[in-house]
Amino acid sequence: MTLIETPASLIPTLPGRDYTDAGFFAAEQEHIFEKMWFCAARASELTGPGSFRTVTVGRESVLLTRNRGGEPRAYFNVCRHRGARLCTEESGQAQRSFQCPYHAWTYDFDGKLIAAPNLTKMPDIDRVQYGLAPIAVREWLGYVWVCLASDPPSFESTVLQEVVERLGDLGALERYGVEDLRVGRRISYDVGANWKLIVENFMECYHCATIHPELTEVLPEFADGYAAQYFVGHGAQFGEDIQGFTIDGSPGVEAIPTVDDGQDRRYFAVTVKPQVFINLVPDHVIFHRMYPLAPDRTVVECDWLFLPGVVESGVDLTASVQLFDRVNQQDFDACERCQPSMSSRLYRDGGVLVPSEHHIAKFHDWVHQQVGGDAVRSTPRP
Ligand code: FES
Ligand code: FE
């Protein structure tokens, strides 16, 4: 193959192997998902002490629960005796404690080892040291965020900063009161594509006119191919005849009362690296969390959040949910269409980004910075 110089309007993407290679994926798990703050679950899923959920973060299984005081807690889901996985269910309610099903080592909701066969005959065992290993945890926007690093990065200068960079200030997001909204619908998508393809797709709107007829009807400016995320603080305006962010432009539900005039009739999108997308419209919030499970497999959990009164009223949410469910399916189909080609010899050096996608190159550079020096871009940058 003859090497041709990349024209100025195009920027090379990552090489294909970055989307297929097990070693590269392992490096991402180690240096991205196990080091950064990771949005693990909706806080309301942990209803009280001992209510639990298990999630995969990087290469680890993480056990999320609440202690007797109702505080969120996160632990490595690994028994300190001989390593059995403590909880195998995806969610549940522990009665008084977590008991390992192998030899019955038993831990309280603060992780302390409180019982084990013959434990009294081993008085030298420190029950905290041999308790469940804790993971940094905090709640924000009504979600439980964890960080597996022993020295977690500042939440403010990472997660919050991403929102500031995109929306201009944190208040713009706070006005949606996301922590007080209720899950009206959750859909989980098992996507046969690398997590980066999903992020890249979310960051651009060059594809909108081709694959999102319903969305471009509601947000006509998306037909131009410039995503809302292209400009700081910009939200795409609803079309003139559009009454709500719904599949057919029909009126939505009761608007979030604290949303201001500049946010009314607009759609804002935020990417919080590495695995969260937040979509804001006047009457609901669509919140995506990705769980990358393999180089070619990512589970995406998507919540549609509404005012509590709207969810409790039992009003039909279908028209609101259908719009982004359709968008999700269209996007994930596109990502799945790209994934097999990542291992094609034709994509060995990657593809190209057009000008309205140039900001994706920053994401590519960021990935490479995180995973370290040996994963070098194979195509020279202009
Ligand atoms: Fe858990 Fe033995 S491995 S009690
Ligand atoms: Fe899309």
XYZ file of C-alpha atoms and ligand atoms in Angstrom:
387
model
C 0.000 0.000 0.000
C 1.363 3.465 -0.902
C 1.565 5.939 1.948
C -0.443 9.062 1.178
C -0.218 12.262 3.151
C -3.328 13.138 5.201
C -5.056 16.275 3.813
C -5.277 19.199 6.262
C -9.015 18.802 6.777
C -8.602 15.245 8.031
C -7.048 13.934 11.233
C -6.134 10.277 11.665
C -8.074 8.182 14.191
C -6.582 5.603 16.504
C -5.307 2.462 14.789
C -7.667 -0.505 14.565
C -5.838 -2.598 17.152
C -6.709 -0.102 19.888
C -10.280 -1.368 19.544
C -9.530 -5.089 19.407
C -6.297 -5.816 21.233
C -6.673 -7.617 24.590
C -3.439 -6.077 25.881
C -4.551 -2.555 25.029
C -7.917 -3.178 26.686
C -6.173 -4.510 29.810
C -4.084 -1.308 29.902
C -7.266 0.774 29.650
C -8.838 -1.205 32.492
C -5.783 -0.697 34.661
C -5.019 2.921 33.829
C -8.474 4.344 33.134
C -11.358 2.398 34.696
C -9.486 1.297 37.831
C -7.897 4.718 38.393
C -10.659 7.219 37.683
C -14.010 7.918 39.322
C -16.516 5.446 37.855
C -20.288 5.917 38.031
C -21.427 2.542 39.338
C -25.161 2.598 40.211
C -28.202 4.778 40.933
C -28.154 5.622 44.638
C -31.832 4.658 44.987
C -30.921 1.060 44.065
C -29.269 0.803 47.486
C -32.465 1.182 49.472
C -30.960 0.834 52.958
C -28.443 -1.015 55.156
C -27.375 -4.299 53.537
C -29.136 -3.604 50.252
C -26.448 -4.378 47.684
C -25.471 -4.319 44.050
C -22.426 -5.865 42.378
C -20.835 -4.202 39.360
C -17.775 -4.782 37.212
C -15.256 -1.950 37.297
C -12.163 -2.587 35.212
C -11.063 -6.127 36.045
C -12.698 -6.141 39.484
C -16.076 -7.083 40.890
C -17.226 -4.365 43.276
C -19.805 -4.782 46.038
C -21.898 -1.666 46.724
C -24.032 -1.395 49.844
C -25.054 0.906 52.719
C -23.934 0.641 56.309
C -26.239 0.847 59.350
C -26.116 4.654 59.128
C -27.265 4.571 55.493
C -23.867 5.720 54.182
C -22.797 4.232 50.839
C -19.991 1.697 51.064
C -17.991 -0.069 48.343
C -15.727 -3.113 48.721
C -13.758 -5.473 46.546
C -16.173 -8.414 46.206
C -13.453 -10.798 47.367
C -13.475 -12.822 50.589
C -10.349 -12.153 52.663
C -10.020 -15.838 53.596
C -9.333 -17.699 50.361
C -10.793 -15.330 47.849
C -14.270 -16.634 47.086
C -16.539 -14.077 45.444
C -18.696 -12.897 48.316
C -21.882 -11.910 46.458
C -22.658 -13.572 43.151
C -26.059 -11.972 42.561
C -26.310 -8.687 40.678
C -28.389 -7.186 43.486
C -30.129 -8.211 46.680
C -30.616 -7.602 50.377
C -28.237 -8.999 52.998
C -30.021 -9.573 56.288
C -27.589 -8.855 59.115
C -24.222 -9.237 57.399
C -22.405 -10.536 54.318
C -21.490 -14.180 54.813
C -19.092 -15.951 52.460
C -20.755 -19.098 51.123
C -17.444 -21.054 51.238
C -16.280 -21.195 54.910
C -18.694 -18.662 56.373
C -16.402 -15.736 57.109
C -18.913 -13.020 57.965
C -18.587 -9.248 57.542
C -20.731 -6.379 58.811
C -21.904 -3.600 56.478
C -18.806 -1.543 57.376
C -16.710 -4.430 56.090
C -15.408 -5.590 59.467
C -14.884 -9.324 59.989
C -17.398 -10.160 62.718
C -17.557 -13.954 62.679
C -15.838 -17.012 61.258
C -15.696 -20.642 62.340
C -13.186 -20.888 65.249
C -12.466 -17.147 65.095
C -12.207 -16.921 68.894
C -9.310 -19.383 68.718
C -7.422 -16.884 66.534
C -7.340 -13.820 68.815
C -4.441 -12.276 66.917
C -6.547 -11.583 63.812
C -7.223 -7.881 63.302
C -10.879 -7.838 62.255
C -10.586 -4.614 60.269
C -7.402 -5.612 58.505
C -9.008 -8.921 57.555
C -12.297 -7.251 56.813
C -13.534 -6.417 53.319
C -11.139 -4.145 51.440
C -12.803 -0.724 51.047
C -13.033 1.298 47.854
C -13.484 5.096 47.726
C -17.155 5.933 47.254
C -19.351 9.025 47.074
C -22.769 10.078 45.858
C -23.333 12.757 43.232
C -26.369 13.465 41.032
C -28.129 10.614 42.853
C -25.529 8.118 41.605
C -22.930 6.095 43.485
C -19.432 6.807 42.151
C -16.448 4.650 43.092
C -12.715 4.892 42.566
C -10.521 1.809 42.854
C -7.275 3.787 43.099
C -5.647 3.758 46.528
C -5.130 7.496 46.112
C -8.191 8.687 44.134
C -7.918 11.802 41.963
C -9.868 14.857 43.106
C -13.540 14.440 42.149
C -13.756 18.211 41.666
C -10.862 18.522 39.231
C -11.891 15.476 37.191
C -15.633 14.720 37.117
C -16.922 18.195 38.020
C -14.362 19.891 35.787
C -15.665 17.976 32.743
C -19.114 19.438 33.375
C -17.690 22.951 33.798
C -15.686 22.646 30.570
C -18.748 21.566 28.647
C -21.560 23.672 30.135
C -19.535 26.678 31.304
C -20.441 26.262 34.977
C -21.724 23.640 37.397
C -24.907 25.612 38.110
C -26.152 24.845 34.597
C -26.309 21.155 35.567
C -27.416 21.744 39.155
C -30.580 23.466 37.920
C -31.861 20.071 36.686
C -31.768 18.693 40.270
C -30.684 15.297 38.931
C -30.219 13.868 42.441
C -33.915 14.401 43.213
C -35.247 12.900 39.988
C -36.684 9.395 39.869
C -35.860 6.574 37.423
C -38.917 6.371 35.158
C -37.375 3.771 32.863
C -34.102 1.883 32.620
C -32.921 0.012 29.549
C -29.723 -2.002 29.465
C -28.015 -2.467 26.094
C -25.448 -5.202 25.502
C -23.392 -3.624 22.733
C -20.946 -5.639 20.619
C -18.483 -2.773 20.305
C -15.457 -1.262 22.001
C -16.300 1.435 24.571
C -14.287 4.066 22.654
C -16.462 3.658 19.552
C -19.464 4.466 21.760
C -17.773 7.555 23.243
C -16.650 8.784 19.808
C -20.124 8.288 18.399
C -21.649 10.250 21.271
C -19.188 13.098 20.759
C -20.048 13.772 17.118
C -23.189 14.511 15.162
C -21.784 14.014 11.667
C -23.928 10.866 11.629
C -27.119 12.524 12.898
C -28.683 13.336 9.538
C -28.005 9.807 8.265
C -29.088 7.613 11.138
C -31.270 9.737 13.467
C -34.335 10.915 11.484
C -36.482 11.298 14.626
C -33.807 13.211 16.577
C -33.039 15.632 13.736
C -36.771 16.296 13.417
C -36.792 17.444 17.072
C -33.382 19.179 16.895
C -33.118 20.475 13.298
C -29.650 21.972 13.809
C -28.326 18.431 14.297
C -28.873 17.882 10.598
C -25.859 20.177 10.006
C -23.626 17.620 11.647
C -22.359 19.748 14.523
C -22.989 18.072 17.882
C -24.171 20.085 20.869
C -20.817 19.203 22.426
C -18.899 21.023 19.714
C -19.394 24.429 21.348
C -18.966 25.225 25.066
C -22.271 25.925 26.776
C -24.320 25.339 23.643
C -27.601 23.450 23.725
C -29.384 22.437 20.534
C -32.695 24.208 20.126
C -35.970 22.335 19.570
C -37.570 22.844 16.151
C -40.300 25.485 15.890
C -43.213 23.052 15.783
C -41.735 20.747 18.391
C -43.615 20.685 21.678
C -41.477 18.259 23.633
C -38.413 15.996 23.521
C -40.463 13.006 22.389
C -40.446 10.532 19.507
C -42.996 12.582 17.537
C -42.452 16.068 18.971
C -45.632 15.788 21.045
C -45.691 17.511 24.458
C -43.551 15.820 27.081
C -44.308 15.717 30.801
C -44.095 18.308 33.582
C -40.923 20.378 33.207
C -38.270 20.498 35.922
C -39.215 23.803 37.621
C -35.655 24.993 38.309
C -34.546 24.827 34.653
C -33.951 28.402 33.429
C -35.072 30.193 30.269
C -31.787 29.523 28.471
C -32.310 25.808 29.046
C -35.948 25.673 28.050
C -36.578 24.036 24.666
C -32.949 22.992 24.412
C -30.954 19.767 24.573
C -27.548 19.706 26.273
C -25.140 16.772 26.293
C -22.133 16.171 28.506
C -19.504 13.437 28.288
C -17.920 12.657 31.646
C -14.909 10.513 30.870
C -14.478 7.659 30.955
C -17.973 6.159 30.954
C -20.854 8.603 31.535
C -23.077 10.581 29.141
C -25.594 13.057 30.535
C -28.400 14.374 28.317
C -30.469 17.283 29.611
C -33.891 18.379 28.321
C -36.438 20.545 30.154
C -38.601 17.704 31.487
C -36.168 14.821 31.909
C -32.571 13.670 32.034
C -31.165 10.701 30.151
C -28.162 9.262 31.939
C -25.898 6.644 30.295
C -23.312 4.556 32.141
C -20.996 2.204 30.270
C -19.525 -0.983 31.671
C -16.734 -2.052 29.296
C -16.487 -5.863 29.627
C -14.220 -6.855 26.709
C -12.469 -5.142 23.778
C -15.592 -5.817 21.708
C -18.314 -5.747 24.357
C -19.792 -2.908 26.419
C -22.941 -2.963 28.503
C -24.673 0.431 28.546
C -27.198 1.092 31.278
C -29.446 4.025 30.397
C -31.802 5.725 32.864
C -34.627 8.110 31.979
C -35.061 10.382 35.027
C -38.191 12.455 35.654
C -39.681 14.500 38.494
C -40.829 12.128 41.296
C -44.433 13.331 40.907
C -44.372 12.456 37.208
C -43.190 8.892 37.877
C -45.619 8.417 40.782
C -48.559 9.679 38.710
C -48.171 6.690 36.388
C -48.394 8.980 33.341
C -47.361 7.277 30.102
C -43.665 8.003 29.519
C -43.424 6.038 26.275
C -43.169 8.984 23.882
C -40.323 10.506 25.927
C -38.457 7.222 26.415
C -38.891 6.104 22.807
C -36.957 9.017 21.345
C -33.633 8.297 23.017
C -34.196 4.541 23.031
C -34.431 4.816 19.241
C -31.328 7.036 19.175
C -29.462 4.535 21.359
C -30.351 1.636 19.088
C -29.353 3.605 15.982
C -26.046 4.622 17.594
C -25.201 1.181 18.972
C -26.051 -0.478 15.633
C -23.585 1.913 13.984
C -20.899 1.088 16.569
C -21.502 -2.633 16.055
C -21.152 -2.107 12.325
C -17.712 -0.553 12.851
C -16.357 -3.052 15.396
C -15.644 -5.973 12.976
C -13.739 -3.613 10.664
C -11.387 -2.601 13.473
C -9.509 -5.848 12.798
C -9.556 -5.423 9.007
C -6.124 -5.008 7.416
C -7.557 -1.888 5.774
C -8.048 -0.266 9.168
C -4.625 -1.191 10.536
C -3.640 2.480 10.561
C -7.172 3.649 11.401
C -9.528 5.995 9.585
C -9.932 9.767 9.553
C -11.850 12.505 11.366
C -13.534 15.265 9.344
C -13.435 18.850 10.733
C -16.701 18.526 12.714
C -15.125 15.485 14.410
C -11.711 16.993 15.112
C -12.473 17.308 18.848
C -12.532 13.491 19.004
C -8.752 13.561 18.435
C -8.418 15.100 21.902
C -10.213 12.069 23.307
C -7.820 9.791 21.418
C -4.816 11.686 22.771
C -6.287 11.483 26.264
C -6.687 7.693 26.022
C -3.071 7.323 24.952
C -1.853 9.635 27.708
C -3.681 7.518 30.277
C -2.459 4.141 29.091
C 1.129 5.311 28.916
C 4.045 5.581 26.607
C 4.206 2.233 24.838
C 0.815 2.556 23.202
C 1.969 4.965 20.528
C -0.249 6.257 17.747
C 0.819 4.457 14.597
C -0.200 7.243 12.223
C 1.663 10.561 12.477
C -0.399 13.544 13.707
C -0.467 16.687 11.590
Fe -14.613 -17.038 52.067
Fe -13.288 -19.132 52.913
S -13.131 -18.172 50.992
S -14.757 -18.021 53.926
Fe -26.031 9.469 17.551
